Amino acid sequence: MVDLYNFIAKRTDRMKASEVREILRYAKGDVISFAGGLPDPYCLPSEDEICSAIDYISKFKEKAFQYSLTGGILELKEEIAKYCGEKLGIKASAEEILITTGSQQALDITARILIDQRDYVITELPTYIAAIQAFSLFRPNYLGIPMDDEGMKIDYLESSLRAMNEEGLKPKFLYTIPTCQNPAGLSMSMDRRRWLLELASKYDFIVVEDDPYSQIMFRDIQVKRLKSLDTEGRVVYLSTFSKIYAPGVRVGWIIADKSILNYYELAKQSIDLCTSSVNQYFVLHALQSRIIEKRLPAVINKYKIKCELMHKMLEEKMPEGSKWSNPVGGMFIFGWLDERVNTKKILMDVIQKYNVAYVPGGSFFVDGSGWNTLRLNFTFPTEQQIEVGVGRLAKAIENELKKL
Ligand SMILES: Cc1ncc(COP(=O)(O)O)c(C=O)c1O
């Protein structure tokens, strides 16, 4: 047999399987899984809505079942521009919008067009696991910035930038999920948002704002998207219909200055030519018939109840020494356990003996820390599963601590 390993490009040595996807393979049967990032099935489009979308799409058969422009179907981009203006406070024209195959594709293209080997990329500590996966293929150097309840610590960022500047270094871009962050569910305060943009201007780097969750905010907090505060065209804004409509349609969008958007489009040409035209029509129908905005209040309410229940159960049941993020929105709670617990090492045992699964938090940290952390999803499990699952998790960690 040929040793095919010898043919694989060197840059793949930083490619790792997503831990979330690996865990999902084991989290079956009686296992209660807090590992995935799936919406509650109740929040997906109803049968009636799907039928009416199919009806609508059949009227555009010649367009919906054809290849479409790489940048996306114009009517959808116009509809998104309107939605962003009305709901997200972002003014953008259709020419400043590019449709992507989920936001994950936007992250992948960001890496392809921005990262040269050893470029500095700044992220929150912790940050979205699959963004790290996308970026790492291009071998950047990372600088991780810790967070507190007000999001990324911008004073820490400022001193890091100053130190880098003294060494003649500057970052290429800063990646942030400023609102209802994944994995911590926290939001960056307004002061810090303004300060971050000032630093981006002073030290001249791009800000990539990843914003899948800001519409699923359950606290009464006023936030402005970084893109809406951007006066210099430095912010590349990414969002998606995955969490507010359906992840299965795989439709996301980018808003950015045309000069950089052209590169996104060029890269997309060689990846998939265009995002599924049929799926773009599904989303167009959802926007035009206002399905998304009509359903969002119920979705938010459902997630709020589940989040509060999980948080309460964690505070009550988990052993002393554990700390939990208190999300303002999104889909996840992040936890810090006693420093002696390695959440990755014990995971298989926890799944097999206690029938509960989580994502070990270490992979969300670009600096190799976070071995005692974990991420829990509260949107997919039922309320009953949340109660039982947290009980199981507490038992597992308690027993683990006894062994130490
Ligand atoms: C922060 C963040 N960015 C991007 C994505 C990718 O979303 P999509 O389904 O649009 O590819 C996710 C999905 O969970 C996410 O949490």
Coordinates of N, CA and C in Angstrom, one line a residue, residues 206-363:
I206 N -7.6 45.0 11.6 CA -9.0 44.8 11.2 C -9.7 44.1 12.4
V207 N -11.0 44.4 12.6 CA -11.8 43.8 13.6 C -12.8 42.9 12.9
V208 N -12.7 41.6 13.2 CA -13.7 40.7 12.6 C -14.8 40.4 13.7
E209 N -16.0 40.9 13.5 CA -17.1 40.8 14.5 C -18.0 39.7 14.1
D210 N -18.0 38.6 14.9 CA -18.8 37.4 14.6 C -20.0 37.5 15.4
D211 N -21.2 37.6 14.8 CA -22.4 37.9 15.5 C -23.6 37.0 15.3
P212 N -23.5 35.7 15.6 CA -24.6 34.8 15.4 C -25.7 34.9 16.4
Y213 N -25.4 35.4 17.6 CA -26.3 35.2 18.8 C -26.9 36.5 19.3
S214 N -26.6 37.7 18.7 CA -27.0 38.9 19.4 C -28.5 39.1 19.4
Q215 N -29.2 38.4 18.4 CA -30.7 38.5 18.4 C -31.3 37.5 19.4
I216 N -30.5 36.7 20.0 CA -31.0 35.8 21.1 C -30.5 36.3 22.4
M217 N -30.9 37.5 22.7 CA -30.4 38.2 24.0 C -31.6 38.1 24.9
F218 N -31.3 37.6 26.1 CA -32.5 37.6 27.1 C -32.4 38.6 28.2
R219 N -31.3 39.3 28.3 CA -31.3 40.4 29.3 C -31.6 41.7 28.6
D220 N -32.0 42.7 29.4 CA -32.4 44.0 28.8 C -31.1 44.8 28.7
I221 N -30.2 44.5 27.7 CA -29.0 45.3 27.6 C -29.0 46.0 26.3
Q222 N -28.6 47.2 26.3 CA -28.5 47.9 25.0 C -27.1 47.7 24.4
V223 N -27.0 47.1 23.3 CA -25.7 47.0 22.7 C -25.8 47.5 21.2
K224 N -24.7 48.1 20.8 CA -24.6 48.5 19.4 C -23.5 47.6 18.8
R225 N -23.8 47.0 17.6 CA -22.8 46.2 16.9 C -21.6 47.0 16.6
L226 N -20.4 46.4 16.7 CA -19.2 47.1 16.4 C -19.3 47.7 15.0
K227 N -19.9 47.0 14.1 CA -20.0 47.4 12.7 C -20.8 48.8 12.6
S228 N -21.8 48.9 13.5 CA -22.5 50.2 13.4 C -21.7 51.4 14.0
L229 N -20.7 51.1 14.7 CA -19.8 52.1 15.3 C -18.6 52.4 14.4
D230 N -18.5 51.6 13.4 CA -17.2 51.6 12.6 C -17.3 52.8 11.6
T231 N -16.4 53.8 11.8 CA -16.4 54.9 10.9 C -15.3 54.8 9.8
E232 N -14.4 53.8 10.0 CA -13.2 53.7 9.1 C -13.3 52.5 8.1
G233 N -14.4 51.7 8.2 CA -14.4 50.5 7.3 C -13.5 49.4 7.8
R234 N -13.2 49.4 9.1 CA -12.3 48.4 9.6 C -12.9 47.1 10.1
V235 N -14.2 47.2 10.3 CA -14.9 46.0 10.9 C -15.5 45.2 9.8
V236 N -15.2 43.9 9.8 CA -15.8 42.9 8.9 C -16.8 42.2 9.8
Y237 N -18.1 42.3 9.4 CA -19.2 41.8 10.2 C -19.7 40.5 9.6
L238 N -19.8 39.5 10.5 CA -20.3 38.1 10.0 C -21.6 37.8 10.8
S239 N -22.6 37.3 10.1 CA -23.7 36.8 10.8 C -24.4 35.6 10.0
T240 N -25.4 35.1 10.6 CA -25.9 33.8 10.0 C -27.4 33.6 10.4
F241 N -28.1 32.8 9.5 CA -29.5 32.5 9.8 C -29.6 31.2 10.6
S242 N -28.4 30.6 11.0 CA -28.4 29.3 11.6 C -29.2 29.3 13.0
K243 N -29.0 30.4 13.7 CA -29.6 30.4 15.1 C -31.0 31.1 15.1
I244 N -31.3 31.9 14.1 CA -32.6 32.6 14.1 C -33.6 32.0 13.2
Y245 N -33.1 31.1 12.3 CA -34.1 30.4 11.4 C -33.8 28.9 11.3
A246 N -32.7 28.5 10.7 CA -32.4 27.1 10.7 C -31.0 26.8 10.3
P247 N -30.2 26.1 11.1 CA -28.8 25.8 10.7 C -28.7 25.0 9.4
G248 N -29.8 24.2 9.1 CA -29.7 23.3 7.9 C -29.7 24.1 6.6
V249 N -30.1 25.4 6.6 CA -30.1 26.1 5.3 C -28.7 26.5 5.0
R250 N -27.8 26.6 5.9 CA -26.4 27.0 5.7 C -26.3 28.3 5.0
V251 N -27.0 29.3 5.5 CA -26.9 30.6 4.9 C -26.5 31.7 5.9
G252 N -25.4 32.3 5.6 CA -24.9 33.4 6.4 C -24.6 34.6 5.6
W253 N -24.1 35.7 6.2 CA -23.7 36.8 5.4 C -22.6 37.6 6.0
I254 N -21.9 38.4 5.1 CA -20.8 39.2 5.6 C -21.2 40.6 5.2
I255 N -20.9 41.6 6.1 CA -21.0 43.0 5.7 C -19.6 43.6 5.8
A256 N -19.0 44.1 4.7 CA -17.7 44.7 4.8 C -17.5 45.7 3.7
D257 N -16.5 46.5 3.8 CA -16.1 47.4 2.8 C -15.9 46.7 1.4
K258 N -16.3 47.3 0.3 CA -16.2 46.6 -1.0 C -14.7 46.1 -1.3
S259 N -13.7 46.9 -0.8 CA -12.3 46.6 -1.2 C -12.0 45.2 -0.6
I260 N -12.5 44.9 0.5 CA -12.1 43.6 1.1 C -13.1 42.5 0.7
L261 N -14.4 42.9 0.5 CA -15.4 42.0 0.1 C -15.1 41.3 -1.2
N262 N -14.4 42.0 -2.1 CA -14.0 41.4 -3.4 C -13.1 40.2 -3.2
Y263 N -12.3 40.3 -2.2 CA -11.4 39.1 -1.9 C -12.2 38.0 -1.3
Y264 N -13.2 38.3 -0.5 CA -14.0 37.2 0.0 C -14.7 36.5 -1.2
E265 N -15.2 37.3 -2.1 CA -15.9 36.8 -3.3 C -15.0 35.9 -4.1
L266 N -13.8 36.4 -4.3 CA -12.8 35.6 -5.1 C -12.5 34.3 -4.5
A267 N -12.3 34.3 -3.2 CA -12.0 33.0 -2.5 C -13.2 32.1 -2.6
K268 N -14.4 32.7 -2.4 CA -15.6 31.9 -2.4 C -15.8 31.2 -3.8
Q269 N -15.4 31.9 -4.9 CA -15.6 31.3 -6.2 C -14.9 29.9 -6.3
S270 N -13.7 29.8 -5.7 CA -13.1 28.5 -5.8 C -13.5 27.5 -4.7
I271 N -14.3 27.9 -3.8 CA -14.7 27.0 -2.7 C -16.0 26.3 -3.2
D272 N -17.0 27.1 -3.5 CA -18.3 26.5 -3.8 C -19.1 27.2 -4.9
L273 N -18.5 28.1 -5.7 CA -19.1 28.9 -6.7 C -20.3 29.8 -6.2
C274 N -21.2 29.2 -5.5 CA -22.2 30.0 -4.8 C -22.9 29.2 -3.7
T275 N -23.5 29.9 -2.8 CA -24.3 29.2 -1.7 C -25.5 28.7 -2.4
S276 N -26.0 27.6 -1.9 CA -27.2 26.9 -2.5 C -28.3 27.9 -2.8
S277 N -28.7 28.0 -4.1 CA -29.7 29.0 -4.5 C -31.0 28.7 -3.8
V278 N -31.4 27.4 -3.8 CA -32.7 27.0 -3.2 C -32.7 27.5 -1.7
N279 N -31.6 27.3 -1.0 CA -31.6 27.7 0.4 C -31.7 29.2 0.6
Q280 N -31.1 29.9 -0.4 CA -31.2 31.4 -0.3 C -32.6 31.8 -0.5
Y281 N -33.4 31.1 -1.3 CA -34.8 31.4 -1.5 C -35.6 31.1 -0.2
F282 N -35.2 30.0 0.4 CA -35.9 29.7 1.7 C -35.7 30.9 2.7
V283 N -34.5 31.4 2.7 CA -34.3 32.6 3.7 C -35.0 33.8 3.2
L284 N -35.0 34.0 1.9 CA -35.7 35.2 1.3 C -37.1 35.1 1.7
H285 N -37.7 34.0 1.6 CA -39.1 33.8 2.0 C -39.3 34.1 3.5
A286 N -38.4 33.6 4.3 CA -38.5 33.8 5.7 C -38.5 35.3 6.1
L287 N -37.6 36.0 5.4 CA -37.5 37.4 5.7 C -38.7 38.2 5.2
Q288 N -39.1 37.9 3.9 CA -40.2 38.6 3.4 C -41.5 38.4 4.1
S289 N -41.7 37.1 4.6 CA -42.9 36.8 5.3 C -42.8 37.1 6.8
R290 N -41.6 37.6 7.2 CA -41.4 38.0 8.6 C -41.5 36.9 9.6
I291 N -41.2 35.7 9.1 CA -41.3 34.5 10.0 C -40.3 34.6 11.2
I292 N -39.1 35.1 10.8 CA -38.0 35.2 11.8 C -38.4 36.1 12.9
E293 N -38.8 37.4 12.6 CA -39.1 38.3 13.7 C -40.3 37.9 14.5
K294 N -41.2 37.2 13.8 CA -42.4 36.8 14.5 C -42.1 35.7 15.6
R295 N -41.2 34.8 15.2 CA -40.8 33.7 16.1 C -39.8 34.1 17.2
L296 N -39.0 35.1 16.9 CA -37.9 35.3 17.8 C -38.3 35.5 19.3
P297 N -39.3 36.3 19.6 CA -39.7 36.5 21.0 C -39.9 35.1 21.7
A298 N -40.6 34.2 21.1 CA -40.8 32.9 21.7 C -39.5 32.1 21.9
V299 N -38.6 32.2 20.9 CA -37.3 31.5 21.0 C -36.5 32.1 22.2
I300 N -36.5 33.4 22.2 CA -35.7 34.1 23.3 C -36.3 33.6 24.7
N301 N -37.6 33.6 24.8 CA -38.2 33.2 26.0 C -37.9 31.8 26.4
K302 N -37.9 30.9 25.5 CA -37.6 29.5 25.7 C -36.2 29.3 26.2
Y303 N -35.3 30.0 25.5 CA -33.9 29.9 25.8 C -33.5 30.5 27.2
K304 N -34.3 31.6 27.5 CA -34.1 32.3 28.8 C -34.4 31.3 29.9
I305 N -35.6 30.6 29.8 CA -36.0 29.7 30.8 C -35.0 28.6 31.0
K306 N -34.6 28.0 29.8 CA -33.6 26.9 29.9 C -32.3 27.3 30.5
C307 N -31.8 28.5 30.1 CA -30.6 29.0 30.6 C -30.6 29.2 32.1
E308 N -31.7 29.9 32.6 CA -31.8 30.2 34.0 C -31.9 28.9 34.8
L309 N -32.7 27.9 34.2 CA -32.8 26.6 34.9 C -31.4 26.0 35.1
M310 N -30.7 25.9 33.9 CA -29.3 25.3 34.0 C -28.4 26.0 35.0
H311 N -28.4 27.3 34.9 CA -27.6 28.1 35.8 C -27.9 27.8 37.3
K312 N -29.2 27.8 37.6 CA -29.6 27.6 39.0 C -29.2 26.2 39.4
M313 N -29.4 25.2 38.5 CA -29.0 23.8 38.9 C -27.5 23.7 39.1
L314 N -26.7 24.4 38.3 CA -25.3 24.3 38.4 C -24.8 24.9 39.7
E315 N -25.4 26.1 40.0 CA -25.1 26.8 41.3 C -25.4 25.9 42.5
E316 N -26.6 25.2 42.4 CA -27.0 24.4 43.5 C -26.3 23.1 43.7
K317 N -26.0 22.5 42.5 CA -25.6 21.1 42.6 C -24.1 20.9 42.5
M318 N -23.4 21.7 41.7 CA -22.0 21.4 41.5 C -21.1 21.7 42.7
P319 N -20.0 20.9 42.8 CA -19.2 21.0 44.0 C -18.6 22.4 44.1
E320 N -18.2 22.7 45.4 CA -17.6 24.0 45.6 C -16.3 24.2 44.8
G321 N -16.0 25.4 44.5 CA -14.8 25.6 43.6 C -15.1 25.7 42.2
S322 N -16.4 25.5 41.8 CA -16.8 25.7 40.4 C -17.4 27.0 40.2
K323 N -17.2 27.6 39.0 CA -17.7 28.9 38.7 C -18.4 28.9 37.4
W324 N -19.5 29.6 37.2 CA -20.3 29.5 36.0 C -20.5 30.9 35.4
S325 N -20.4 31.0 34.1 CA -20.7 32.3 33.4 C -22.2 32.5 33.5
N326 N -22.6 33.8 33.5 CA -24.0 34.1 33.7 C -24.5 34.7 32.4
P327 N -24.9 33.9 31.4 CA -25.1 34.5 30.0 C -26.2 35.5 29.9
V328 N -25.9 36.5 29.0 CA -27.0 37.5 28.7 C -27.8 37.0 27.5
G329 N -27.3 35.9 26.9 CA -28.0 35.4 25.7 C -27.2 34.3 25.1
G330 N -27.6 33.9 23.9 CA -26.9 32.8 23.2 C -27.3 31.4 23.6
M331 N -26.4 30.5 23.6 CA -26.8 29.1 23.7 C -26.0 28.3 24.7
F332 N -25.0 29.0 25.4 CA -24.0 28.2 26.2 C -23.7 28.9 27.5
I333 N -23.4 28.0 28.5 CA -22.9 28.4 29.8 C -21.4 27.8 29.8
F334 N -20.5 28.6 30.3 CA -19.1 28.2 30.4 C -18.8 28.0 31.9
G335 N -18.0 27.0 32.2 CA -17.7 26.8 33.6 C -16.2 26.6 33.9
W336 N -15.8 27.0 35.1 CA -14.4 26.8 35.6 C -14.5 25.9 36.8
L337 N -13.9 24.7 36.7 CA -13.9 23.8 37.9 C -12.6 23.9 38.7
D338 N -12.6 23.2 39.8 CA -11.4 23.1 40.6 C -10.2 22.9 39.7
E339 N -9.1 23.6 39.9 CA -7.9 23.6 39.0 C -7.3 22.2 38.8
R340 N -7.6 21.3 39.8 CA -7.0 20.0 39.7 C -7.8 19.1 38.7
V341 N -9.0 19.5 38.3 CA -9.8 18.7 37.4 C -9.4 18.9 35.9
N342 N -9.0 17.9 35.2 CA -8.8 18.1 33.8 C -10.0 17.5 33.1
T343 N -10.8 18.5 32.5 CA -12.1 18.1 32.0 C -12.0 17.2 30.7
K344 N -10.9 17.3 30.0 CA -10.7 16.5 28.8 C -10.4 15.1 29.2
K345 N -9.5 15.0 30.2 CA -9.0 13.6 30.6 C -10.2 12.8 31.1
I346 N -11.1 13.4 31.9 CA -12.2 12.6 32.5 C -13.4 12.4 31.6
L347 N -13.4 13.1 30.4 CA -14.7 13.1 29.7 C -15.3 11.8 29.3
M348 N -14.4 10.9 28.8 CA -14.9 9.6 28.4 C -15.5 8.8 29.5
D349 N -14.9 8.9 30.7 CA -15.4 8.3 31.9 C -16.7 8.8 32.3
V350 N -16.8 10.2 32.2 CA -18.1 10.8 32.6 C -19.2 10.4 31.6
I351 N -18.9 10.3 30.3 CA -19.9 9.9 29.4 C -20.3 8.4 29.7
Q352 N -19.3 7.6 29.8 CA -19.6 6.1 30.0 C -20.3 5.8 31.3
K353 N -19.7 6.4 32.4 CA -20.3 6.0 33.7 C -21.5 6.8 34.2
Y354 N -21.5 8.1 33.7 CA -22.6 9.0 34.3 C -23.6 9.4 33.2
N355 N -23.4 9.0 32.0 CA -24.3 9.3 30.9 C -24.6 10.8 30.7
V356 N -23.6 11.5 30.7 CA -23.8 13.0 30.5 C -22.5 13.5 29.7
A357 N -22.7 14.4 28.7 CA -21.6 14.8 27.9 C -21.5 16.3 27.9
Y358 N -20.3 16.9 27.8 CA -20.0 18.3 27.7 C -18.9 18.5 26.8
V359 N -18.5 19.7 26.4 CA -17.3 19.9 25.7 C -16.2 20.4 26.6
P360 N -15.1 19.7 26.7 CA -14.0 20.3 27.5 C -13.5 21.6 27.0
G361 N -13.3 22.5 27.9 CA -13.1 23.9 27.5 C -11.7 24.2 26.9
G362 N -10.7 23.4 27.1 CA -9.3 23.7 26.7 C -9.2 24.1 25.2
S363 N -10.0 23.5 24.3 CA -9.9 23.8 22.9 C -10.4 25.2 22.6

